[in-house]
Tab-separated table of N, CA and C in Angstrom:
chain	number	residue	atom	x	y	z
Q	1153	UNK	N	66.445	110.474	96.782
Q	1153	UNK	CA	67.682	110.808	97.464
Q	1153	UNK	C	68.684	109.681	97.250
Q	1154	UNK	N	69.824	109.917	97.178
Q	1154	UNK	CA	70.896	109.235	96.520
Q	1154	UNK	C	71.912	108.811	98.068
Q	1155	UNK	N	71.619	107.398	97.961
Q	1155	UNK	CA	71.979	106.092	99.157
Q	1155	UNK	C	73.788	106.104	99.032
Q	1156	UNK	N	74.043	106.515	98.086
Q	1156	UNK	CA	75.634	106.964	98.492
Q	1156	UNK	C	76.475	107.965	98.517
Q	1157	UNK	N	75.612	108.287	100.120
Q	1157	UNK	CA	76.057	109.686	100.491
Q	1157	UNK	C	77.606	109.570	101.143
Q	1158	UNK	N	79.003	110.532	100.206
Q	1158	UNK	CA	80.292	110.435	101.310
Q	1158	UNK	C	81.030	109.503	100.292
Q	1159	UNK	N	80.218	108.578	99.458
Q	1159	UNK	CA	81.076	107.409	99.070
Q	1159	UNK	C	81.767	108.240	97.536
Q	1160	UNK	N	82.610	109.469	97.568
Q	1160	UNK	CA	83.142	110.185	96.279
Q	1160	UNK	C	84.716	109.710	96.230
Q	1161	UNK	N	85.076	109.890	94.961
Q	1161	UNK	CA	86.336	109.657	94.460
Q	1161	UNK	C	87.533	109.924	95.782
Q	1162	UNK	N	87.328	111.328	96.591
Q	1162	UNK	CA	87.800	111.654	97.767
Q	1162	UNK	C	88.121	110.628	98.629
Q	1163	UNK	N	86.858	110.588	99.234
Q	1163	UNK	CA	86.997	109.369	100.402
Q	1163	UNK	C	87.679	108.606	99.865
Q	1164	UNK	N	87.821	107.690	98.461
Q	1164	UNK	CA	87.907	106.579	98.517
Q	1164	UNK	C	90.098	106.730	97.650
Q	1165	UNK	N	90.316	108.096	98.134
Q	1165	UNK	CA	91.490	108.497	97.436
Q	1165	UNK	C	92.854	108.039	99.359
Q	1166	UNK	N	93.875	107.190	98.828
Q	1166	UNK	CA	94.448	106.782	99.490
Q	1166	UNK	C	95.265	107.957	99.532
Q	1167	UNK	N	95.784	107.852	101.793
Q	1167	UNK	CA	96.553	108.459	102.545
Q	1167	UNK	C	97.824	107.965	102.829
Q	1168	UNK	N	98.948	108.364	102.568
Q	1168	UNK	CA	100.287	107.956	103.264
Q	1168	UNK	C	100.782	108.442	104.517
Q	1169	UNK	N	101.104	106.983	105.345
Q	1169	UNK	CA	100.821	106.980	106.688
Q	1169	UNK	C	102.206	106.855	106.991
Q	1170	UNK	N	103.078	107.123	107.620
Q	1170	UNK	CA	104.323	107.362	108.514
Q	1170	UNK	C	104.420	106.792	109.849
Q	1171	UNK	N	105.167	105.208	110.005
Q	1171	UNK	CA	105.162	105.189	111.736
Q	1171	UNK	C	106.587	104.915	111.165
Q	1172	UNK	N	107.397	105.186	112.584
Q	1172	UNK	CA	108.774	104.884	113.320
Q	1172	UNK	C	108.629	103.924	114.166
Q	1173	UNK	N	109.131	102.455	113.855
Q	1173	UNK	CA	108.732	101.286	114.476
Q	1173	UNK	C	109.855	101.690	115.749
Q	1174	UNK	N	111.255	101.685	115.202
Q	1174	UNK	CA	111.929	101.648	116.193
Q	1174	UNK	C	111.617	102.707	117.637
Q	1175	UNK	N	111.203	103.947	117.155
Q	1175	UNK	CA	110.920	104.892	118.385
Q	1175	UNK	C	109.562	104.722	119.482
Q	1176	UNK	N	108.947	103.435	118.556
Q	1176	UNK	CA	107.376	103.280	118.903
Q	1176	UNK	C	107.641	102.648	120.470
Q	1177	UNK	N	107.072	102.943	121.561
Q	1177	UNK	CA	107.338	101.730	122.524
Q	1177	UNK	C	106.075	100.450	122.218
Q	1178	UNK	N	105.182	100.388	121.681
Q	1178	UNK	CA	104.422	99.602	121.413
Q	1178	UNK	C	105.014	97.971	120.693
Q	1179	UNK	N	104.829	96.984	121.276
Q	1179	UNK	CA	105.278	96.118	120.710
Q	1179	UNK	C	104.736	95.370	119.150
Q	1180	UNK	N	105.613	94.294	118.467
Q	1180	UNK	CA	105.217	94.220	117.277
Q	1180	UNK	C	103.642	93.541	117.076
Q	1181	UNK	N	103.041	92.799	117.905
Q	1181	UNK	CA	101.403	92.991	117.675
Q	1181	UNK	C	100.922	94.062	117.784
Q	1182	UNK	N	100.978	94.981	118.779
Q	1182	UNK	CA	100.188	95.990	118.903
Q	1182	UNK	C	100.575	96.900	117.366
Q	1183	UNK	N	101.674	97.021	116.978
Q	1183	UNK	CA	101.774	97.822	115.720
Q	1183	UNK	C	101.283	96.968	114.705
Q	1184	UNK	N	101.600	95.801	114.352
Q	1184	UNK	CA	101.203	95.062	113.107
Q	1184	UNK	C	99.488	95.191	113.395
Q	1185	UNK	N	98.874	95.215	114.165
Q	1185	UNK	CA	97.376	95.324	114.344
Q	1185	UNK	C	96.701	96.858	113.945
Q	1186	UNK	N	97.032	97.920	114.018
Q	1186	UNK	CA	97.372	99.034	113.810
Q	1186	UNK	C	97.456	99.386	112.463
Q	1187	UNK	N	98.555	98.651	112.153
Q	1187	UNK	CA	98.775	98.856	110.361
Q	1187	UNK	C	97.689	98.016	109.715
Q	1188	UNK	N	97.322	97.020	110.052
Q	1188	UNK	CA	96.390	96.090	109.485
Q	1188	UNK	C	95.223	96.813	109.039
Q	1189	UNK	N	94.992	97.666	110.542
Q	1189	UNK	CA	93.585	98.180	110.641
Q	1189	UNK	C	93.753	99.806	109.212
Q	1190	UNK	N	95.038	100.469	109.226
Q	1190	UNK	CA	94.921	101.159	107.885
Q	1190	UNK	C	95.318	100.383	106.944
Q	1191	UNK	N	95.871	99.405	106.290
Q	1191	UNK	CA	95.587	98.913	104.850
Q	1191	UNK	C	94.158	98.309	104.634
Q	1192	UNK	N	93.424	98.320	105.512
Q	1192	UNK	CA	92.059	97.600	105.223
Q	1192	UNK	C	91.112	98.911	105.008
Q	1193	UNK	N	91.403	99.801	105.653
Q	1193	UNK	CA	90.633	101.309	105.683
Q	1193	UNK	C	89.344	101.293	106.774
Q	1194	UNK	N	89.753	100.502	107.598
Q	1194	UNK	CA	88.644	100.326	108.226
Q	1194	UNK	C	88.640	101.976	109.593
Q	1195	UNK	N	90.009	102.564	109.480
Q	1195	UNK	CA	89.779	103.746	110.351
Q	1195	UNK	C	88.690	105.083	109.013
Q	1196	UNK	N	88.138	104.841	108.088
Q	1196	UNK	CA	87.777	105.429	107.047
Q	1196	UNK	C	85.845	105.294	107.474
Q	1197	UNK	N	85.232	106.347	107.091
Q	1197	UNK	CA	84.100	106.022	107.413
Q	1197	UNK	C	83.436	105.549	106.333
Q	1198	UNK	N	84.119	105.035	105.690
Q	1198	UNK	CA	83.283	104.390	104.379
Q	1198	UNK	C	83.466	103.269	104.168
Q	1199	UNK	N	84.239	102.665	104.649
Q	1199	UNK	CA	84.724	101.477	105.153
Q	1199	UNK	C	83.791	100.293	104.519
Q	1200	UNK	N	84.103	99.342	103.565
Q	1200	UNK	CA	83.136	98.061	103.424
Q	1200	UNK	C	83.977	97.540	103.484
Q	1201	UNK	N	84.151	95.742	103.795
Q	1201	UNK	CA	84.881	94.324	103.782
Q	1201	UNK	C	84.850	94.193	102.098
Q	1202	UNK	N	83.990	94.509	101.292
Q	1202	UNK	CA	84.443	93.935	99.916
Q	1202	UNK	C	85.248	94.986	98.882
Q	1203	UNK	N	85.105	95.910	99.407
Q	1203	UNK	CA	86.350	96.990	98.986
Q	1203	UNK	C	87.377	97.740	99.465
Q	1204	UNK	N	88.166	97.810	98.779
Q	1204	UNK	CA	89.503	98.320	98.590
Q	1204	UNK	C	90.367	99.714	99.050
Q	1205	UNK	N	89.723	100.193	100.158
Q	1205	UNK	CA	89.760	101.504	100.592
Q	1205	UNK	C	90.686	101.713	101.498
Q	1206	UNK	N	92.002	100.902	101.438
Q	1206	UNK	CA	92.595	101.374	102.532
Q	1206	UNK	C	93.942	102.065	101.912
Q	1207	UNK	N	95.139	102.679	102.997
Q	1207	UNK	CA	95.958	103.911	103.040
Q	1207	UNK	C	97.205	102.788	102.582
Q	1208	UNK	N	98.380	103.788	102.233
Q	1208	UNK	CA	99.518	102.988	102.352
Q	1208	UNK	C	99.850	103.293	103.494
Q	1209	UNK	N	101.232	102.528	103.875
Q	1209	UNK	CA	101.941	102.560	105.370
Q	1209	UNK	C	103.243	102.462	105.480
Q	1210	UNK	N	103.937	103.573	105.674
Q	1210	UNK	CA	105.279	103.532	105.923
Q	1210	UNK	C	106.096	102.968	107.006
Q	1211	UNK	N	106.559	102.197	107.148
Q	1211	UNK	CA	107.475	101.789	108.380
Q	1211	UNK	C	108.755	102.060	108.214
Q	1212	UNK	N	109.407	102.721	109.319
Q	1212	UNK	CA	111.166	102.973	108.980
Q	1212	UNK	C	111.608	102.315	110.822
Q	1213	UNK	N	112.674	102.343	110.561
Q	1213	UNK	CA	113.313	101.621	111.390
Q	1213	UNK	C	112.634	100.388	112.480
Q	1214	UNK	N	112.645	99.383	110.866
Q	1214	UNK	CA	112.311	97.880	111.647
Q	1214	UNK	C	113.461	97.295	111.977
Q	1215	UNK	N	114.694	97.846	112.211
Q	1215	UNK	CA	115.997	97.234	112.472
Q	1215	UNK	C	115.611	97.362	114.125
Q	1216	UNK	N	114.774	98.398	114.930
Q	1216	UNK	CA	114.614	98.125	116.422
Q	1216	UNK	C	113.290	97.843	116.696
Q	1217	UNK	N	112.979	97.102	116.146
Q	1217	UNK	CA	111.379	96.231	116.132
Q	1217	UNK	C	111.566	95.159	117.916
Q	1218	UNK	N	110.197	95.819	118.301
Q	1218	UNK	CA	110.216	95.731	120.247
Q	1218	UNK	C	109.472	94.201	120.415
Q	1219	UNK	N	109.908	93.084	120.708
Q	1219	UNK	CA	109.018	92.517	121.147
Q	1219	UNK	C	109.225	91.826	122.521
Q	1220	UNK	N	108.194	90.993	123.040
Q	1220	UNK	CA	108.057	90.733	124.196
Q	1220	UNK	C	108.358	89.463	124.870
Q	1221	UNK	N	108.760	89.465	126.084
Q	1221	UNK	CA	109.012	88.269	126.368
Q	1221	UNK	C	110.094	87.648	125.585
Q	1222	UNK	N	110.190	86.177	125.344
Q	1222	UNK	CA	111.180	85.724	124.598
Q	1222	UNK	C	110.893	85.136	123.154
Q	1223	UNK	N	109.974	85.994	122.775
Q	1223	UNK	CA	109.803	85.634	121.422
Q	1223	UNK	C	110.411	86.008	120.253
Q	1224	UNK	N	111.589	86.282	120.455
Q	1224	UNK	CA	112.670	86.853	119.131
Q	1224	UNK	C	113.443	85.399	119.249
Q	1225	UNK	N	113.962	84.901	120.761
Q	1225	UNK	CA	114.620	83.393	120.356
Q	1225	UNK	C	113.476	82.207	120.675
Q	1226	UNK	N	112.492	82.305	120.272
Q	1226	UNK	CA	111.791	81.132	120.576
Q	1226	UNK	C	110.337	80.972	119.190
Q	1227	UNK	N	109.600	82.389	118.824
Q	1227	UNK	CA	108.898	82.055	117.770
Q	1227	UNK	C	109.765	81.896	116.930
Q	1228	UNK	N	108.597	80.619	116.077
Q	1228	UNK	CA	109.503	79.955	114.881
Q	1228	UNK	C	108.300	80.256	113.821
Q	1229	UNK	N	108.962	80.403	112.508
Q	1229	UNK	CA	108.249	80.721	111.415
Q	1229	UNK	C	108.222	79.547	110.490
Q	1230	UNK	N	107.268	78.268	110.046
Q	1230	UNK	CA	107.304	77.379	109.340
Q	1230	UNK	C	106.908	77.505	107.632
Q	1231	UNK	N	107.842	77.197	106.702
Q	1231	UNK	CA	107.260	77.006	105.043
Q	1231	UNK	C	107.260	75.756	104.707
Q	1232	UNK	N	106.375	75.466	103.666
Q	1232	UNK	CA	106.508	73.634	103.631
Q	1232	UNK	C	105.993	73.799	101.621
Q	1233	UNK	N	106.455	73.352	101.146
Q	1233	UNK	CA	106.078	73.224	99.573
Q	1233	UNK	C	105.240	72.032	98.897
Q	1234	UNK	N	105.106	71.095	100.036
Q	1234	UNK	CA	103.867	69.677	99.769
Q	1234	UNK	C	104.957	68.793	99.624
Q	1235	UNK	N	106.148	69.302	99.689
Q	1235	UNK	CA	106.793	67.654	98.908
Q	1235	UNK	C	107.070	67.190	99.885
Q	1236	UNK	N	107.332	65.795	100.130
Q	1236	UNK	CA	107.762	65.057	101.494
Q	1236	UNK	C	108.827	65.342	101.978
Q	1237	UNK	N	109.022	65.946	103.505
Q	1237	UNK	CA	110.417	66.381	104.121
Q	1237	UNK	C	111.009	67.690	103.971
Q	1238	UNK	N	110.032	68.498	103.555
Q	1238	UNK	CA	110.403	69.992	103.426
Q	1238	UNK	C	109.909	70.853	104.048
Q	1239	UNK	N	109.354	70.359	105.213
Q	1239	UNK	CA	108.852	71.304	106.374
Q	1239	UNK	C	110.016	71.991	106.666
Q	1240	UNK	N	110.417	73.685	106.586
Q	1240	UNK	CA	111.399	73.703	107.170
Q	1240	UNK	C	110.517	75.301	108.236
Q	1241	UNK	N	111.852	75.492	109.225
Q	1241	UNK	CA	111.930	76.174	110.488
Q	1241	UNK	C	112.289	77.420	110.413
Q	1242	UNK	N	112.523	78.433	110.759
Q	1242	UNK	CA	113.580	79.479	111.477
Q	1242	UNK	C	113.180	80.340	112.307
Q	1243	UNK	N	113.945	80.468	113.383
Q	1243	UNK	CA	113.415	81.573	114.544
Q	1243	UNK	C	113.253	82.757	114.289
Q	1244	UNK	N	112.736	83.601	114.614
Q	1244	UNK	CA	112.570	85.326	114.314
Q	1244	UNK	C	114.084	85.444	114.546
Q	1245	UNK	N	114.511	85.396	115.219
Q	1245	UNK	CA	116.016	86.215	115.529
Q	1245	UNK	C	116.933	85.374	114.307
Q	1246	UNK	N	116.558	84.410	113.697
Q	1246	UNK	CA	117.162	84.193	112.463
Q	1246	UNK	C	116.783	85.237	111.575
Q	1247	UNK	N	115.060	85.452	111.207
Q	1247	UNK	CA	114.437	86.162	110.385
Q	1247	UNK	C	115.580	87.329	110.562
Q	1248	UNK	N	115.607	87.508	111.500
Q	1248	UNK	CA	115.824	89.430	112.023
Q	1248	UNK	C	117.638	89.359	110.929
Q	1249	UNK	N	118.301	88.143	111.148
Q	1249	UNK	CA	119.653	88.472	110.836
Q	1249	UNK	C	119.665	87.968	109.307
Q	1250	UNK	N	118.675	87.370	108.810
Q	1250	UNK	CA	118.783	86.831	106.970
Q	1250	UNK	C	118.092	87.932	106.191
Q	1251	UNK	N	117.371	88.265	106.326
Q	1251	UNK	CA	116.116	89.308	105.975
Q	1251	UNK	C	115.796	90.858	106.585
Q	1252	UNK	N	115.955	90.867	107.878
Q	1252	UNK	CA	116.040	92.194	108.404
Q	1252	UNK	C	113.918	91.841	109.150
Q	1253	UNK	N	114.042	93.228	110.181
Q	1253	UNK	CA	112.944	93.580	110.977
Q	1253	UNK	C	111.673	93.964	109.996
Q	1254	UNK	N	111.777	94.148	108.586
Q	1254	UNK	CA	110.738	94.487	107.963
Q	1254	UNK	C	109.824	93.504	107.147
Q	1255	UNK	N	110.307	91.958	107.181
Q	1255	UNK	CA	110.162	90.948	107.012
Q	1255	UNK	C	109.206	90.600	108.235
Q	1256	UNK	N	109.594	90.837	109.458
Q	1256	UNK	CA	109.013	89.992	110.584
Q	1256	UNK	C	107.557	90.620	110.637
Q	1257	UNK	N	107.644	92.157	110.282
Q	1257	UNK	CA	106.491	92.901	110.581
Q	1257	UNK	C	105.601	92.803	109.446
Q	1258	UNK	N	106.210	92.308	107.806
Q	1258	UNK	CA	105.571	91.801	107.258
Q	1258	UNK	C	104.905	90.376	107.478
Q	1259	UNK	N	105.121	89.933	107.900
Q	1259	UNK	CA	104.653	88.207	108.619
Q	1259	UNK	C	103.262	88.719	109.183
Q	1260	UNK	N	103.630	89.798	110.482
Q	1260	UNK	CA	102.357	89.629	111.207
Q	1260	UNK	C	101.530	90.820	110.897
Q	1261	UNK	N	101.909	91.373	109.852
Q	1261	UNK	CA	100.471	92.025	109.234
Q	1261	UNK	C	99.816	91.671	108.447
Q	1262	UNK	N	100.598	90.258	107.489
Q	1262	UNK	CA	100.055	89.232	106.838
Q	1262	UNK	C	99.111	88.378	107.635
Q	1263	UNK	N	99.323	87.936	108.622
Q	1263	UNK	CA	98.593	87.376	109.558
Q	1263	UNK	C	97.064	88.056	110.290
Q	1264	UNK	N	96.988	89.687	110.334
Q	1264	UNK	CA	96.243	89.915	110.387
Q	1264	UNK	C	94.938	90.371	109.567
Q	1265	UNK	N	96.004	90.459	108.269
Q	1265	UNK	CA	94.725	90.530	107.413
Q	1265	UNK	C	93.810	89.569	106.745
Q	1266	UNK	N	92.682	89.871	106.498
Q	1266	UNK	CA	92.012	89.025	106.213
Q	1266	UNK	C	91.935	88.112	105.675
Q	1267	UNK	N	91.938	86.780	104.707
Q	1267	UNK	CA	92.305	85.694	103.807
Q	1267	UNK	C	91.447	85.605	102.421
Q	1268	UNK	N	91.899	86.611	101.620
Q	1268	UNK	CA	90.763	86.991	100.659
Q	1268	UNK	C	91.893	87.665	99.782
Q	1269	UNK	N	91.432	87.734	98.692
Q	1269	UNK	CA	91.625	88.002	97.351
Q	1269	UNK	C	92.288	89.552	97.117
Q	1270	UNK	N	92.163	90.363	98.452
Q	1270	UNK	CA	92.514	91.681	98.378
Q	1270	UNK	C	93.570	91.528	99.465
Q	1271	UNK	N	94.158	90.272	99.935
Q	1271	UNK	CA	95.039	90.696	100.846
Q	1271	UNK	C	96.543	91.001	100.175
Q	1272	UNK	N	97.187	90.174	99.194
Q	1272	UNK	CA	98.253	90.633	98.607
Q	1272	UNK	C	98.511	92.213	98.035
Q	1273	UNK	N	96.953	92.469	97.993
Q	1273	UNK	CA	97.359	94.094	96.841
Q	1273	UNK	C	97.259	95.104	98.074
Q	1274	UNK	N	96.719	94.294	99.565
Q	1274	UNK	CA	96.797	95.280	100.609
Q	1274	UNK	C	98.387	95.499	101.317
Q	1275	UNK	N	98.857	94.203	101.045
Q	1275	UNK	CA	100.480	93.759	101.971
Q	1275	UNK	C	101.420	94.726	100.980
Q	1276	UNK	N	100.683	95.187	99.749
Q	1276	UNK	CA	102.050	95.126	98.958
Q	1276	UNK	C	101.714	97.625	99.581
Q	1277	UNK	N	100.979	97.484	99.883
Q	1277	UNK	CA	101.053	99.312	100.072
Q	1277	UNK	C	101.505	99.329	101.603
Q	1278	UNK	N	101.913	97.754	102.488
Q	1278	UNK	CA	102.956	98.203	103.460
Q	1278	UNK	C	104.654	98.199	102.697
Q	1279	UNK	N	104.977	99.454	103.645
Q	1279	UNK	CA	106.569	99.796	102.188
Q	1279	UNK	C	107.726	99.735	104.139
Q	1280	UNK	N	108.580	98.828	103.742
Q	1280	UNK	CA	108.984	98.443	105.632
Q	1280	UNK	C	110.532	98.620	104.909
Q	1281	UNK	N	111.251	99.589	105.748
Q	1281	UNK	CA	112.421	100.033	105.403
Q	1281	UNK	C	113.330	99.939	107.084
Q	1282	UNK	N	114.523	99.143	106.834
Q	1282	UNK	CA	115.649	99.127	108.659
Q	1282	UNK	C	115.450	100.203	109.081
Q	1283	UNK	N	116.220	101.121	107.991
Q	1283	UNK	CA	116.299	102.850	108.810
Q	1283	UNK	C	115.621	103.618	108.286
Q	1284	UNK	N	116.060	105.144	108.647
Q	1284	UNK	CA	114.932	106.035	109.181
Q	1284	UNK	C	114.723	106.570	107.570
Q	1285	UNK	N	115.286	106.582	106.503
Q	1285	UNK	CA	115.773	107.117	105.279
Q	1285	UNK	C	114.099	105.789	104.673
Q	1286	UNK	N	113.202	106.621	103.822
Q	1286	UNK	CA	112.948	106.282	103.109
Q	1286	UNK	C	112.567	106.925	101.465
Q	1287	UNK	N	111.820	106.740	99.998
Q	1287	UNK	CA	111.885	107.386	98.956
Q	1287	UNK	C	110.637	108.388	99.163
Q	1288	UNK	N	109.594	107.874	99.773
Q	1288	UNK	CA	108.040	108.230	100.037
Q	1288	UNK	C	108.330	109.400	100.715
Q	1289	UNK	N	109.025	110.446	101.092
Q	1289	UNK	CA	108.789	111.581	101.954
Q	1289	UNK	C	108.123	112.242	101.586
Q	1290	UNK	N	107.533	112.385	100.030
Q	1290	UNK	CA	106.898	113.783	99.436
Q	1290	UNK	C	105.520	113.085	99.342
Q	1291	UNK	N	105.122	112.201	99.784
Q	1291	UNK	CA	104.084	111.651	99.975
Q	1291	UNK	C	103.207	111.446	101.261
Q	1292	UNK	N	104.233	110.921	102.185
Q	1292	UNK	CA	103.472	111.343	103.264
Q	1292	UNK	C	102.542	112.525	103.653
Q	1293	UNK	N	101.407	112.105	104.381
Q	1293	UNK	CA	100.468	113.764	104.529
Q	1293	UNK	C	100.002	113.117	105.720
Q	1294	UNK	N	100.342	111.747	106.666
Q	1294	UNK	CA	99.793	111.993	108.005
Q	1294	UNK	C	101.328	111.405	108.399
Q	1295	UNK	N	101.889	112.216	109.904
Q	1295	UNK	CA	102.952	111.591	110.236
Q	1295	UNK	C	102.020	111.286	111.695
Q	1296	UNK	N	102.123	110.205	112.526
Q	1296	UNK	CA	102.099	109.822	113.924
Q	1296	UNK	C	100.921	110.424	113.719
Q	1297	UNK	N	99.805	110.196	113.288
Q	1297	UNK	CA	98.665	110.570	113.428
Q	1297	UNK	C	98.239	111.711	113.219
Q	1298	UNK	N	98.915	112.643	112.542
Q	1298	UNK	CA	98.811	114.311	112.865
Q	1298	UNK	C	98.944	114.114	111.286
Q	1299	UNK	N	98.236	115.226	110.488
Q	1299	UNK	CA	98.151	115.539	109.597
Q	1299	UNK	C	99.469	116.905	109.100
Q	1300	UNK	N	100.049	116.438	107.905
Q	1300	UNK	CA	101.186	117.950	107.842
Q	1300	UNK	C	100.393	118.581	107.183
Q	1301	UNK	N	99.355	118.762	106.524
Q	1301	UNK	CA	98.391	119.180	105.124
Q	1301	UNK	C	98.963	121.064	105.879
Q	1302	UNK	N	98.821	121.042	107.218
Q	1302	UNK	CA	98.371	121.898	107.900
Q	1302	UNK	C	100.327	123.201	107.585
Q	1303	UNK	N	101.059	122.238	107.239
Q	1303	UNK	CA	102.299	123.209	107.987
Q	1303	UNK	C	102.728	123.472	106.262
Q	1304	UNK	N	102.338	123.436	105.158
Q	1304	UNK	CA	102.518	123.949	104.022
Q	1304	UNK	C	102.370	125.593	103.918
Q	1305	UNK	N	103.082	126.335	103.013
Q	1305	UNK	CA	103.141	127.217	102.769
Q	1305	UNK	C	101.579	127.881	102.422
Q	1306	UNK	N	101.132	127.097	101.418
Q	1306	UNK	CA	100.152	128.033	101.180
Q	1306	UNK	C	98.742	127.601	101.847
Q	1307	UNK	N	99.103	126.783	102.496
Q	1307	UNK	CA	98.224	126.708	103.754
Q	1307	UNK	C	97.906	127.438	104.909
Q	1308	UNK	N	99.477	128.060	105.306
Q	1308	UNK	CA	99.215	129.165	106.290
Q	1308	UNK	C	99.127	130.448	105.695
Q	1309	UNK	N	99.009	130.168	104.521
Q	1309	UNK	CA	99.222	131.951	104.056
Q	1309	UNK	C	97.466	132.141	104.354
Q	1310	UNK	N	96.693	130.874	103.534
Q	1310	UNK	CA	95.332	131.243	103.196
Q	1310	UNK	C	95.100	131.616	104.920
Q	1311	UNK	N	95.546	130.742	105.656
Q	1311	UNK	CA	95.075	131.052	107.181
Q	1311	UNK	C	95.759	132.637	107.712
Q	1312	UNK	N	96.305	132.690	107.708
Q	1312	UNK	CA	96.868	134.009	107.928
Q	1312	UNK	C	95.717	135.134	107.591
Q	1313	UNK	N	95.418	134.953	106.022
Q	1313	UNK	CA	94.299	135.880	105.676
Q	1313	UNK	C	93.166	135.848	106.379
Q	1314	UNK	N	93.027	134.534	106.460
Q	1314	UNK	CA	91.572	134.362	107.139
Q	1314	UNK	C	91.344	134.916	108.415
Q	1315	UNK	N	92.623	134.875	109.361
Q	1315	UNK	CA	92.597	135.020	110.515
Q	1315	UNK	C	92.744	136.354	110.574
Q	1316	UNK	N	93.240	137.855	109.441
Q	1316	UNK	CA	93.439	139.154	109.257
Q	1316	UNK	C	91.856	139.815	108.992
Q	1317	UNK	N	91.485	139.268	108.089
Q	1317	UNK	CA	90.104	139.579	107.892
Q	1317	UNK	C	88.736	139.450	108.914
C-alpha cells in the first residue's frame, strides 16, 4: 500500500485567496498571522515544513490597514547595511505615507514566516494592493473564505440537473 495517500498534483495545486484589509475589523497581527498561515499551506492537509504548498493571497485596500493602540506613531522599523552609522529609523505612519499600507503588512508577514530558504518565494505570492481594484480577479476561487467554484455557470447547470433527476 502506497504511504502517499492525498499527496497528488491536486492537493499540492495553489488557491487564490481574496481578503479586504480595509473592511476587515481584525487588526494588522491578527491578519498578517492569517496570511502567514496560507502562504505556508499549513490550512492544507498535506501540509509539511519542508515543502512548498502554500496559496497565493490577495490583499486590497491596505490604504485602511487597522491597528491598535498607538502603534502607527510609535512602532519603528530599523535597516542597517554593516557600515558604521547607518542604523537608520522610520515610524509606521512614515511607512504608511512613503510606501503605502501594503508595505507595513508586508513587514509583518515577513516576520511571521519562517527563516528559511522558502520564505522569499512565499512573501513574493502575497500580491498587497491600497485599493479595492486589483489584476488577479479571474483568479481568485476563494473570496472571505467561501469558495465561488460554486456560483459559475456550468456549475449550476450540472446542479440543476442533478437536483431534476
Amino acid at each position: 500500500m502506497s504511504q502517499t495517500v492525498g499527496k497528488t498534483a491536486l492537493a499540492y495545486s495553489r488557491t487564490w485567496h481574496h481578503i479586504d484589509v480595509g473592511s476587515d475589523p481584525r487588526p494588522l497581527g491578527r491578519i498578517a498571522s492569517q496570511i502567514a498561515i496560507v502562504l505556508m499551506g499549513k490550512h492544507k492537509p498535506i501540509w509539511d515544513p519542508s515543502t512548498d504548498c502554500g496559496d497565493y493571497v490577495v490583499a486590497t485596500g491596505c490604504h485602511d490597514l487597522h491597528t491598535t493602540g498607538k502603534k502607527r506613531f510609535q512602532k519603528k522599523y530599523y535597516t542597517h547595511n554593516t557600515r558604521p552609522g547607518s542604523l537608520k529609523e522610520i515610524t509606521m505612519d512614515r511607512m504608511f505615507a512613503k510606501w503605502g499600507g501594503g508595505e507595513v503588512l508586508k513587514k509583518a508577514v515577513s516576520g511571521m514566516l519562517p527563516k528559511n530558504r522558502l520564505r522569499d518565494k512565499r512573501l513574493a505570492r502575497l500580491k498587497t494592493f491600497e485599493g479595492l481594484a486589483h489584476p488577479y480577479k479571474e483568479n481568485i476561487v476563494k473570496f472571505a473564505g467561501k469558495t465561488k467554484i460554486g456560483e459559475s455557470p456550468e456549475v449550476k447547470e450540472t446542479l440543476r440537473e442533478v437536483k431534476s433527476t
